[in-house]
Short mmCIF file of C-alpha atoms in Angstrom, two decimals:
data_model
loop_
_atom_site.label_atom_id
_atom_site.label_comp_id
_atom_site.label_asym_id
_atom_site.label_seq_id
_atom_site.Cartn_x
_atom_site.Cartn_y
_atom_site.Cartn_z
CA MET A 734 185.50 191.27 63.30
CA THR A 735 181.71 191.30 63.00
CA SER A 736 180.34 194.05 65.20
CA ARG A 737 177.15 195.86 65.98
CA PRO A 738 176.19 198.71 63.63
CA ASN A 739 177.16 201.25 66.27
CA GLY A 740 180.65 199.81 66.52
CA THR A 741 180.04 198.19 69.88
CA LEU A 742 180.21 194.71 71.27
CA ASN A 743 177.81 194.03 74.12
CA ASN A 744 177.64 191.35 76.79
CA TYR A 745 175.35 189.24 74.62
CA ASP A 746 178.07 189.24 71.98
CA LEU A 747 180.32 187.57 74.52
CA GLU A 748 177.97 184.73 75.41
CA LYS A 749 177.91 182.17 72.65
CA GLY A 750 180.62 179.57 73.10
CA ASN A 751 184.30 178.95 73.42
CA THR A 752 186.57 177.96 70.54
CA GLY A 753 189.77 176.69 71.97
CA PRO A 754 190.81 174.64 74.98
CA THR A 755 188.78 175.82 77.87
CA ASP A 756 190.52 176.04 81.29
CA PRO A 757 189.36 173.57 83.97
CA PHE A 758 188.86 176.76 86.03
CA PRO A 759 186.54 178.98 83.97
CA ARG A 760 185.54 182.55 84.55
CA VAL A 761 182.23 184.33 84.30
CA ASN A 762 182.56 185.94 80.86
CA THR A 763 183.78 183.41 78.29
CA ILE A 764 184.58 184.74 74.84
CA GLU A 765 182.12 183.30 72.43
CA THR A 766 180.80 183.39 68.89
CA PRO A 767 178.51 186.40 68.42
CA PRO A 768 174.83 185.70 67.87
CA PRO A 769 172.91 186.79 64.80
CA THR A 770 172.59 190.52 64.58
CA SER A 771 168.91 190.73 65.36
CA GLY A 772 169.09 194.16 66.96
CA HIS A 773 167.56 192.94 70.22
CA GLY A 774 170.69 193.43 72.36
CA SER A 775 170.46 195.86 75.20
CA ALA A 776 172.18 199.15 74.53
CA ALA A 777 172.86 199.44 78.21
CA ASP A 778 175.27 196.54 77.98
CA ASP A 779 177.32 197.99 75.11
CA ARG A 780 181.07 198.14 75.55
CA THR A 781 183.12 200.04 73.04
CA ILE A 782 185.95 198.21 71.33
CA VAL A 783 188.78 200.57 70.57
CA ASP A 784 190.89 200.50 67.43
CA ASP A 785 188.14 199.06 65.23
CA ASP A 786 190.00 200.37 62.20
CA LYS A 787 193.34 198.97 63.23
CA GLU A 788 195.20 197.66 60.22
CA ASP A 789 195.85 194.26 61.77
CA GLU A 790 192.30 193.65 62.93
CA ILE A 791 191.86 190.93 65.53
CA ASP A 792 189.01 188.47 65.16
CA ALA A 793 187.64 186.30 67.93
CA PRO A 794 188.38 182.63 67.23
CA GLY A 795 185.42 181.06 65.48
CA GLU A 796 183.70 184.41 64.91
CA PRO A 797 181.64 184.35 61.70
CA LYS A 798 182.81 186.52 58.83
CA LEU A 799 179.42 187.48 57.41
CA SER A 800 179.18 189.98 54.60
CA GLU A 801 176.82 192.92 54.97
CA LYS A 802 174.63 191.41 52.26
CA VAL A 803 174.34 188.14 54.16
CA GLU A 804 173.65 189.89 57.48
CA GLN A 805 170.78 191.82 55.93
CA SER A 806 169.30 188.81 54.15
CA PRO A 807 165.66 188.13 55.09
CA TYR A 808 166.46 184.41 54.88
CA LEU A 809 169.09 184.49 57.66
CA VAL A 810 167.61 182.61 60.62
CA ARG A 811 167.88 184.49 63.90
CA TRP A 812 166.30 184.19 67.32
CA ASP A 813 162.61 185.11 67.24
CA GLY A 814 163.11 188.13 69.47
CA PRO A 815 164.71 188.33 72.93
CA ASP A 816 162.18 185.87 74.42
CA ASP A 817 162.61 183.08 71.87
CA PRO A 818 161.97 179.86 73.86
CA GLU A 819 164.58 178.03 71.78
CA ASN A 820 167.29 180.37 73.06
CA PRO A 821 168.98 178.45 75.91
CA LYS A 822 169.20 181.65 77.95
CA ASN A 823 165.40 181.71 78.06
CA TRP A 824 165.03 178.20 79.44
CA SER A 825 163.69 177.97 82.98
CA ARG A 826 166.12 178.90 85.72
CA LEU A 827 165.58 175.53 87.43
CA TYR A 828 166.48 173.66 84.24
CA ARG A 829 169.56 175.79 83.69
CA TRP A 830 170.68 175.00 87.23
CA PHE A 831 170.18 171.32 86.43
CA LEU A 832 172.46 171.74 83.41
CA THR A 833 174.97 173.54 85.62
CA MET A 834 174.96 170.67 88.13
CA ALA A 835 175.19 168.08 85.34
CA SER A 836 178.09 169.92 83.68
CA SER A 837 179.88 170.13 87.01
CA LEU A 838 179.42 166.39 87.50
CA LEU A 839 180.98 165.71 84.08
CA VAL A 840 184.07 167.76 84.98
CA LEU A 841 184.19 166.19 88.46
CA ASN A 842 184.18 162.78 86.77
CA ALA A 843 187.01 163.64 84.38
CA SER A 844 189.21 165.27 87.03
CA PHE A 845 188.47 162.49 89.55
CA ALA A 846 189.94 159.97 87.12
CA SER A 847 193.17 161.96 86.80
CA SER A 848 194.32 161.33 90.37
CA ALA A 849 192.41 158.10 91.09
CA PRO A 850 195.38 155.70 90.61
CA THR A 851 197.23 157.36 93.51
CA GLY A 852 195.92 154.87 96.10
CA VAL A 853 196.68 151.74 94.04
CA LEU A 854 200.12 152.64 92.71
CA ASP A 855 201.75 150.02 94.95
CA GLN A 856 199.48 147.34 93.49
CA LEU A 857 200.34 148.43 89.95
CA ILE A 858 204.05 148.41 90.79
CA GLU A 859 203.79 144.86 92.15
CA HIS A 860 201.51 143.48 89.44
CA PHE A 861 203.44 144.84 86.45
CA SER A 862 206.91 145.07 88.04
CA LEU A 863 207.01 148.83 87.47
CA SER A 864 209.40 151.44 88.77
CA ARG A 865 207.84 154.21 90.83
CA ILE A 866 208.29 156.72 88.00
CA VAL A 867 206.55 154.49 85.45
CA ALA A 868 203.68 153.92 87.89
CA ILE A 869 203.30 157.70 88.30
CA LEU A 870 202.91 157.90 84.52
CA THR A 871 199.38 156.52 85.01
CA ILE A 872 198.61 159.95 86.46
CA SER A 873 200.86 162.08 84.26
CA LEU A 874 199.82 160.57 80.93
CA PHE A 875 196.16 161.14 81.73
CA ILE A 876 196.94 164.84 82.25
CA VAL A 877 198.97 164.89 79.02
CA GLY A 878 195.66 164.06 77.36
CA TYR A 879 194.39 167.41 78.69
CA CYS A 880 197.05 169.05 76.48
CA VAL A 881 195.97 167.29 73.31
CA GLY A 882 192.21 166.86 73.64
CA PRO A 883 191.07 170.48 74.00
CA LEU A 884 192.74 171.50 70.74
CA VAL A 885 190.33 169.17 68.94
CA TRP A 886 187.20 169.21 71.11
CA GLY A 887 186.88 173.01 71.09
CA PRO A 888 186.70 173.43 67.30
CA LEU A 889 184.52 170.33 66.97
CA SER A 890 182.01 171.75 69.45
CA GLU A 891 181.72 174.86 67.30
CA GLN A 892 181.28 172.88 64.12
CA TYR A 893 178.81 170.26 65.35
CA GLY A 894 177.58 171.50 68.73
CA ARG A 895 178.19 170.76 72.41
CA ARG A 896 176.05 167.62 72.72
CA PRO A 897 177.67 165.45 69.99
CA VAL A 898 181.14 166.30 71.28
CA LEU A 899 180.20 165.46 74.88
CA LEU A 900 178.63 162.17 73.77
CA ALA A 901 181.61 161.20 71.63
CA GLY A 902 184.07 162.25 74.33
CA PHE A 903 182.36 160.38 77.15
CA PHE A 904 181.80 157.28 75.03
CA GLY A 905 185.52 157.08 74.26
CA TYR A 906 186.43 157.98 77.83
CA THR A 907 184.19 155.19 79.17
CA MET A 908 185.62 152.63 76.78
CA PHE A 909 189.19 153.46 77.76
CA GLN A 910 188.32 153.11 81.45
CA VAL A 911 187.00 149.64 80.64
CA GLY A 912 190.21 149.00 78.70
CA SER A 913 192.30 150.00 81.72
CA ALA A 914 190.28 147.65 83.94
CA VAL A 915 191.01 144.61 81.73
CA ALA A 916 194.54 145.59 80.62
CA GLN A 917 197.03 142.73 80.63
CA THR A 918 200.29 144.63 80.15
CA LYS A 919 201.78 147.85 81.47
CA GLU A 920 201.87 149.24 77.94
CA GLN A 921 198.11 148.77 77.64
CA VAL A 922 197.49 150.54 80.94
CA LEU A 923 199.63 153.52 79.96
CA VAL A 924 198.15 153.86 76.46
CA PHE A 925 194.59 153.59 77.79
CA ARG A 926 195.34 156.24 80.40
CA LEU A 927 196.69 158.63 77.75
CA LEU A 928 193.71 158.07 75.47
CA GLY A 929 191.33 158.27 78.42
CA GLY A 930 192.72 161.68 79.35
CA THR A 931 192.41 162.88 75.77
CA PHE A 932 188.72 161.95 75.67
CA ALA A 933 188.14 163.17 79.24
CA ALA A 934 189.25 166.59 78.02
CA SER A 935 185.93 166.90 76.15
CA PRO A 936 183.89 167.88 79.24
CA MET A 937 186.80 169.97 80.53
CA THR A 938 186.64 171.89 77.24
CA VAL A 939 182.95 171.93 76.42
CA ALA A 940 181.21 172.13 79.81
CA PRO A 941 182.28 175.73 80.59
CA ALA A 942 181.16 176.81 77.13
CA LEU A 943 177.84 175.03 77.71
CA LEU A 944 177.29 177.12 80.83
CA ALA A 945 178.12 180.26 78.86
CA ASP A 946 175.44 179.18 76.38
CA VAL A 947 172.69 179.07 79.01
CA TRP A 948 173.58 181.89 81.43
CA ASP A 949 173.80 185.58 80.59
CA ALA A 950 176.68 187.68 81.86
CA ASP A 951 174.73 189.27 84.70
CA THR A 952 173.50 186.03 86.30
CA ARG A 953 176.27 183.61 85.44
CA GLY A 954 178.60 184.47 88.33
CA LYS A 955 177.18 182.14 90.97
CA ALA A 956 176.81 179.26 88.50
CA MET A 957 180.42 179.59 87.35
CA ALA A 958 181.79 179.94 90.87
CA PHE A 959 179.96 176.74 91.80
CA PHE A 960 181.25 175.04 88.65
CA THR A 961 184.83 176.14 89.34
CA LEU A 962 184.98 173.86 92.37
CA ALA A 963 184.54 170.67 90.30
CA PRO A 964 188.05 170.52 88.77
CA PHE A 965 189.54 170.66 92.28
CA ALA A 966 187.06 168.38 94.01
CA GLY A 967 187.78 165.53 91.59
CA PRO A 968 191.56 165.30 92.14
CA ALA A 969 191.05 165.64 95.91
CA LEU A 970 188.49 162.81 96.04
CA GLY A 971 190.35 160.41 93.75
CA PRO A 972 193.01 159.30 96.29
CA ILE A 973 190.32 158.77 98.96
CA VAL A 974 188.34 156.30 96.84
CA SER A 975 191.38 154.46 95.50
CA GLY A 976 192.98 154.39 98.95
CA TYR A 977 190.03 152.62 100.52
CA ILE A 978 189.76 150.24 97.56
CA ASP A 979 193.35 149.26 98.31
CA VAL A 980 192.79 149.03 102.07
CA GLY A 981 189.68 146.90 101.51
CA GLY A 982 191.78 144.32 99.70
CA ALA A 983 190.16 144.82 96.29
CA SER A 984 192.26 144.61 93.14
CA TRP A 985 193.43 147.71 91.31
CA ARG A 986 191.11 146.59 88.50
CA TRP A 987 188.15 147.49 90.71
CA LEU A 988 189.28 151.12 90.71
CA PHE A 989 189.03 151.27 86.92
CA GLY A 990 185.77 149.38 87.18
CA VAL A 991 184.41 152.14 89.40
CA LEU A 992 185.70 154.75 86.95
CA SER A 993 184.01 152.86 84.10
CA ILE A 994 180.66 152.78 85.93
CA PHE A 995 180.89 156.46 86.83
CA ALA A 996 181.82 157.41 83.25
CA GLY A 997 179.01 155.24 81.84
CA PHE A 998 176.50 156.88 84.16
CA CYS A 999 177.57 160.32 82.92
CA PHE A 1000 177.35 159.17 79.30
CA PHE A 1001 173.68 158.28 79.82
CA LEU A 1002 173.17 161.54 81.71
CA ILE A 1003 174.33 163.40 78.58
CA LEU A 1004 172.29 161.13 76.30
CA PHE A 1005 169.00 161.65 78.13
CA GLY A 1006 169.49 164.88 80.09
CA ILE A 1007 171.64 167.39 78.19
CA PRO A 1008 170.27 168.95 74.99
CA GLU A 1009 172.14 171.02 72.44
CA THR A 1010 172.88 174.47 73.88
CA TYR A 1011 175.12 176.08 71.24
CA GLY A 1012 173.05 178.86 69.65
CA PRO A 1013 174.42 178.69 66.08
CA VAL A 1014 173.75 174.94 65.93
CA ILE A 1015 170.21 175.40 67.29
CA GLN A 1016 169.64 178.08 64.67
CA THR A 1017 170.95 175.71 62.00
CA GLY A 1018 168.24 173.28 63.08
CA LYS A 1019 165.67 176.08 62.86
CA ALA A 1020 166.87 176.87 59.33
CA ALA A 1021 166.51 173.22 58.32
CA ARG A 1022 162.94 173.17 59.67
CA LYS A 1023 162.08 176.36 57.77
CA ARG A 1024 163.44 174.91 54.54
CA LYS A 1025 161.32 171.83 55.08
CA GLU A 1026 158.17 173.71 56.16
CA THR A 1027 158.32 176.29 53.36
CA ASN A 1028 159.91 174.06 50.71
CA ASP A 1029 162.30 176.98 50.18
CA ASP A 1030 166.03 176.20 50.25
CA GLN A 1031 167.03 179.86 50.66
CA TRP A 1032 166.76 179.78 54.47
CA PHE A 1033 170.14 179.50 56.15
CA SER A 1034 171.82 180.01 59.52
CA GLU A 1035 174.85 182.02 60.55
CA LEU A 1036 176.87 178.83 60.98
CA GLU A 1037 176.02 177.69 57.47
CA ALA A 1038 176.90 181.11 56.05
CA GLU A 1039 180.22 181.16 57.87
CA ASP A 1040 181.39 178.13 55.92
CA ILE A 1041 184.74 177.68 57.67
CA ALA A 1042 186.08 174.19 57.12
CA LEU A 1043 186.96 172.18 60.20
CA ILE A 1044 190.60 171.83 59.07
CA ALA A 1045 190.87 175.59 58.64
CA ARG A 1046 189.38 176.12 62.07
CA LEU A 1047 191.80 173.62 63.61
CA GLU A 1048 194.73 175.36 61.95
CA ARG A 1049 193.55 178.69 63.31
CA VAL A 1050 193.06 177.38 66.82
CA LEU A 1051 196.42 175.58 66.85
CA ALA A 1052 198.51 178.42 65.44
CA ARG A 1053 197.26 181.64 67.00
CA PRO A 1054 197.38 180.65 70.70
CA PHE A 1055 201.13 180.17 70.69
CA LYS A 1056 201.76 183.20 68.54
CA ILE A 1057 200.00 185.31 71.15
CA MET A 1058 201.90 183.57 73.95
CA VAL A 1059 205.25 184.46 72.35
CA LEU A 1060 204.30 188.09 71.71
CA GLU A 1061 202.59 188.81 75.04
CA PRO A 1062 204.83 188.90 78.15
CA MET A 1063 201.74 189.62 80.26
CA LEU A 1064 200.12 186.36 79.12
CA LEU A 1065 203.41 184.54 79.59
CA ALA A 1066 203.65 185.71 83.22
CA ILE A 1067 200.04 184.75 83.98
CA THR A 1068 200.52 181.34 82.36
CA LEU A 1069 203.74 180.73 84.27
CA TYR A 1070 202.09 181.44 87.62
CA MET A 1071 198.92 179.46 86.92
CA SER A 1072 200.96 176.54 85.56
CA PHE A 1073 203.18 176.49 88.64
CA VAL A 1074 200.15 176.47 90.96
CA TYR A 1075 198.47 173.75 88.89
CA GLY A 1076 201.65 171.66 88.89
CA CYS A 1077 201.94 172.04 92.66
CA MET A 1078 198.41 170.67 93.09
CA TYR A 1079 199.33 167.46 91.27
CA LEU A 1080 202.72 167.31 92.97
CA LEU A 1081 200.88 166.91 96.28
CA PHE A 1082 199.60 163.50 95.15
CA GLU A 1083 203.17 162.24 95.52
CA ALA A 1084 204.22 164.45 98.44
CA TYR A 1085 201.31 163.58 100.74
CA PRO A 1086 202.04 159.82 100.83
CA ILE A 1087 205.61 160.58 101.90
CA VAL A 1088 204.46 162.85 104.73
CA PHE A 1089 201.35 161.00 105.89
CA THR A 1090 201.70 157.36 104.76
CA ILE A 1091 205.41 156.98 105.52
CA GLY A 1092 205.91 159.72 108.12
CA HIS A 1093 202.70 159.25 110.13
CA HIS A 1094 202.17 155.56 109.27
CA LEU A 1095 198.68 155.98 107.83
CA ASN A 1096 197.22 153.37 105.50
CA ASN A 1097 196.31 154.31 101.94
CA GLY A 1098 192.68 155.00 102.85
CA GLU A 1099 193.55 157.27 105.75
CA SER A 1100 196.24 158.95 103.67
CA GLY A 1101 193.65 159.64 100.98
CA LEU A 1102 191.51 161.46 103.53
CA MET A 1103 194.36 163.93 104.00
CA PHE A 1104 193.38 165.45 100.64
CA LEU A 1105 189.97 166.42 101.98
CA PRO A 1106 191.13 169.81 103.35
CA LEU A 1107 192.21 170.78 99.81
CA PHE A 1108 188.60 170.32 98.73
CA LEU A 1109 187.22 172.11 101.80
CA GLY A 1110 189.61 175.02 101.25
CA GLY A 1111 188.48 175.24 97.63
CA THR A 1112 184.85 175.26 98.77
CA ALA A 1113 185.57 178.11 101.18
CA ALA A 1114 187.31 180.03 98.38
CA SER A 1115 184.34 179.60 96.04
CA LEU A 1116 181.97 180.87 98.73
CA SER A 1117 184.22 183.84 99.47
CA TYR A 1118 184.27 184.66 95.76
CA ILE A 1119 180.48 184.47 95.47
CA TYR A 1120 179.68 186.47 98.60
CA TYR A 1121 182.64 188.86 98.88
CA PHE A 1122 184.77 189.35 95.76
CA ALA A 1123 181.99 189.15 93.16
CA PRO A 1124 179.80 191.77 94.91
CA MET A 1125 182.90 193.96 95.31
CA TYR A 1126 183.48 193.80 91.56
CA LYS A 1127 179.80 194.31 90.73
CA ALA A 1128 179.70 197.45 92.86
CA GLN A 1129 182.32 199.01 90.57
CA ILE A 1130 180.28 198.55 87.37
CA PRO A 1131 178.23 201.77 87.81
CA GLN A 1132 181.42 203.65 88.68
CA TYR A 1133 183.00 202.86 85.30
CA ALA A 1134 179.82 202.71 83.16
CA PRO A 1135 179.44 202.79 80.25
CA ARG A 1136 182.98 201.49 79.97
CA MET A 1137 184.17 198.10 81.16
CA VAL A 1138 185.57 197.79 84.69
CA PRO A 1139 189.38 197.72 84.26
CA PRO A 1140 190.58 194.09 84.08
CA GLU A 1141 193.03 194.80 86.90
CA GLN A 1142 190.12 194.75 89.37
CA ARG A 1143 189.82 191.04 88.67
CA LEU A 1144 193.24 190.48 90.27
CA VAL A 1145 192.14 191.32 93.82
CA PRO A 1146 191.43 187.68 94.88
CA SER A 1147 194.85 186.60 93.55
CA MET A 1148 196.55 189.41 95.46
CA TYR A 1149 195.03 188.13 98.70
CA ALA A 1150 195.88 184.51 97.93
CA ALA A 1151 199.41 184.75 96.50
CA PRO A 1152 201.25 185.45 99.80
CA LEU A 1153 199.15 182.87 101.65
CA PHE A 1154 199.96 180.24 99.02
CA ALA A 1155 203.68 180.69 99.65
CA ILE A 1156 203.15 180.62 103.42
CA SER A 1157 201.15 177.38 103.12
CA PHE A 1158 204.17 175.54 101.69
CA PHE A 1159 206.47 176.69 104.50
CA TRP A 1160 203.72 175.72 106.95
CA PHE A 1161 203.29 172.27 105.34
CA GLY A 1162 207.02 171.60 105.13
CA TRP A 1163 208.10 172.60 108.61
CA THR A 1164 205.22 170.86 110.35
CA SER A 1165 205.78 167.61 108.44
CA PHE A 1166 207.98 166.05 111.16
CA PRO A 1167 206.50 162.73 112.33
CA SER A 1168 206.82 164.03 115.89
CA ILE A 1169 204.36 166.87 115.17
CA SER A 1170 200.63 166.20 115.06
CA LEU A 1171 199.41 165.43 111.54
CA TRP A 1172 196.75 168.12 112.01
CA ALA A 1173 199.42 170.78 111.50
CA PRO A 1174 200.37 169.87 107.89
CA LEU A 1175 196.76 168.85 107.29
CA MET A 1176 195.55 172.40 107.94
CA ALA A 1177 198.20 173.75 105.60
CA GLY A 1178 196.33 171.87 102.88
CA LEU A 1179 193.19 173.80 103.78
CA VAL A 1180 195.01 177.08 103.08
CA MET A 1181 196.52 175.67 99.87
CA GLY A 1182 193.10 174.70 98.53
CA PHE A 1183 191.71 178.12 99.41
CA CYS A 1184 194.57 179.92 97.69
CA ILE A 1185 194.65 177.75 94.56
CA ILE A 1186 191.01 178.55 93.75
CA LEU A 1187 191.38 182.30 94.36
CA ILE A 1188 194.61 182.54 92.37
CA PHE A 1189 192.98 180.79 89.44
CA LEU A 1190 189.76 182.78 89.59
CA GLY A 1191 191.61 186.09 89.75
CA LEU A 1192 194.19 185.40 87.05
CA PHE A 1193 191.81 183.60 84.75
CA ASN A 1194 189.22 186.36 84.92
CA TYR A 1195 191.94 188.93 84.29
CA LEU A 1196 193.24 186.97 81.31
CA VAL A 1197 189.83 186.92 79.63
CA ASP A 1198 188.98 190.56 80.43
CA ALA A 1199 192.39 191.78 79.29
CA TYR A 1200 192.48 189.87 76.00
CA LEU A 1201 188.72 189.88 75.33
CA VAL A 1202 188.33 189.11 71.61
CA VAL A 1203 191.32 186.74 71.54
CA ALA A 1204 190.67 185.31 75.00
CA ALA A 1205 189.94 181.83 73.67
CA SER A 1206 193.36 181.75 72.00
CA ALA A 1207 195.01 183.07 75.18
CA ILE A 1208 193.21 180.40 77.20
CA ALA A 1209 194.25 177.74 74.69
CA SER A 1210 197.97 178.34 75.00
CA SER A 1211 197.70 178.78 78.76
CA THR A 1212 195.79 175.50 79.10
CA VAL A 1213 198.33 173.48 77.14
CA VAL A 1214 201.27 174.83 79.14
CA ARG A 1215 199.43 174.38 82.43
CA SER A 1216 198.52 170.78 81.62
CA ALA A 1217 202.15 170.09 80.78
CA PHE A 1218 203.14 171.34 84.25
CA GLY A 1219 200.43 169.19 85.83
CA ALA A 1220 201.75 166.15 83.99
CA GLY A 1221 205.41 166.85 84.73
CA PHE A 1222 205.43 167.83 88.41
CA PRO A 1223 204.39 164.41 89.81
CA LEU A 1224 207.28 162.77 87.95
CA PHE A 1225 209.96 164.53 90.02
CA ALA A 1226 207.96 165.02 93.22
CA THR A 1227 208.83 161.69 94.84
CA ASN A 1228 212.57 162.00 94.23
CA MET A 1229 212.56 165.62 95.36
CA TYR A 1230 210.72 164.91 98.60
CA GLU A 1231 212.80 161.80 99.33
CA LYS A 1232 216.20 163.38 98.62
CA LEU A 1233 215.59 166.86 100.05
CA ASN A 1234 213.12 165.61 102.73
CA PRO A 1235 209.64 167.21 103.05
CA ARG A 1236 210.97 170.27 104.91
CA TRP A 1237 213.43 171.49 102.31
CA ALA A 1238 211.41 170.31 99.30
CA SER A 1239 208.43 172.33 100.52
CA THR A 1240 210.73 175.25 101.32
CA LEU A 1241 211.95 175.20 97.71
CA LEU A 1242 208.35 175.35 96.45
CA GLY A 1243 207.57 178.09 98.96
CA CYS A 1244 210.53 180.17 97.75
CA ILE A 1245 209.44 179.80 94.12
CA SER A 1246 205.94 180.84 95.23
CA LEU A 1247 207.46 183.94 96.84
CA LEU A 1248 209.07 184.83 93.52
CA MET A 1249 205.65 184.56 91.86
CA ILE A 1250 203.89 186.96 94.27
CA PRO A 1251 204.85 190.13 92.33
CA ILE A 1252 202.98 188.89 89.23
CA PRO A 1253 199.41 189.81 90.30
CA PHE A 1254 200.61 192.92 92.15
CA GLY A 1255 202.72 194.04 89.18
CA LEU A 1256 199.85 193.51 86.77
CA TYR A 1257 197.51 195.44 89.05
CA ARG A 1258 199.92 198.38 89.12
CA PHE A 1259 201.30 198.35 85.56
CA GLY A 1260 198.58 196.40 83.70
CA PRO A 1261 196.94 199.47 82.10
CA TRP A 1262 200.27 200.60 80.64
CA ILE A 1263 201.13 197.07 79.43
CA ARG A 1264 197.73 196.73 77.76
CA ARG A 1265 198.20 200.04 75.96
CA THR A 1266 201.40 198.68 74.39
CA SER A 1267 199.84 195.31 73.52
CA LYS A 1268 198.74 194.34 70.03
CA TYR A 1269 196.07 191.96 71.32
CA ALA A 1270 194.71 193.52 74.52
CA PRO A 1271 192.09 196.24 73.84
CA THR A 1272 191.99 199.16 76.28
CA PHE A 1273 188.70 200.18 77.90
CA ASP A 1274 189.81 202.53 80.62
CA ASP A 1275 191.51 205.38 78.78
#
């Protein structure tokens, strides 16, 4: 692992870009490729990495392996000091907020498309003579694309930069939305949905890393908390739009037409509004300019010196995540809980129509509006994180300085939310009788949305803090498993809610949620001991 001369890795070292699948729910400190060793990092931010001489040294995915000779070369292109205007972290705050908003819109777009067919499933069933399960595949296959896409988009973004990957991803995503709109057979619809999800994974993977490129660790919290809302807002809004398209009498093709227009708009937003933000790629451009200006071919960038082939990088990203998953019970427990919560979110897209459309006789448009409390609950959770939990964590930094705040402190939001998440399912289930006002189960959705965001923020932040230099690999395996749960849960949701009825089906989910509650509490209590026995989780609090 390339490190500072004093054996430390500071916050700036953790702010360069993600290598593997990035979670739709990112945290503040994303593990990234270290910048050139220019010596301008702040010593106040240094955090000691223990076991530097460990025989089986762990390297951050995508981290350059530069020899000492190369690092000391006068021809290695670095930032021109800490105030280099080409460094994305030095761009104006207003412009960086624009990039944050734009990145959030890209993720909102991609996640919106995942649940959008919910309101027109009946039309698809009638038009193509589908079974209910096959119709639900239009949702599940799109999410399956989230499993496949990130494994490719992450390494590509490190090889060629954020902007080309976003452009390529959104171009393909737009084309497959157009394909879905004009599809003539059920096979075409399903294939286009799978491919659309694979290409939609590009913003889900790259956008969080883009934000890490432009914000430093001390000021990135609010931007990331705002961004975190996008992956939940999209799925909540999708059924509303598709429901009213159906109620208005428009064909299901209009839904995919709307998705095509939205995707096309975002493609042009990237084309004209989002520059390259990945530092090593920007520095490669600087090196090319220097070679041209000086007519001296000796100038080179860190990325050029690294010289890791794309195939080798793909092999590394594909292999290590699952090796870590198998060897780390702590990661396995976190992934299991986050995957269950994520699956439950997509399960609701089949459960809500049974409770509200069938039970309360709402039309598809009105039934779509029932998802709005999920979004509002998520908004409330993001605000509570920004104004309550984040300041609480920040207040502990001086207490533990110069060491890192123990990762277990990141679990506090999840510890608040875990019991409430279980309660929300019992609440939703046992107020789902048609004789009870629909406001009762509707408000349970508000609590669910609140808890889902806090559980993800807490566990995801803990995962990255605990695994630090291999966090991208930990995130990669967790993302693939989680996406598989999101794809699978809707497939059995309808049968489960019809055969068990909404009361007992929700009770089953609530009981499983109860079994999950000890995970954040157990990690909070025993996490330090588990990390000391881990091969991959460095310890900062000894």
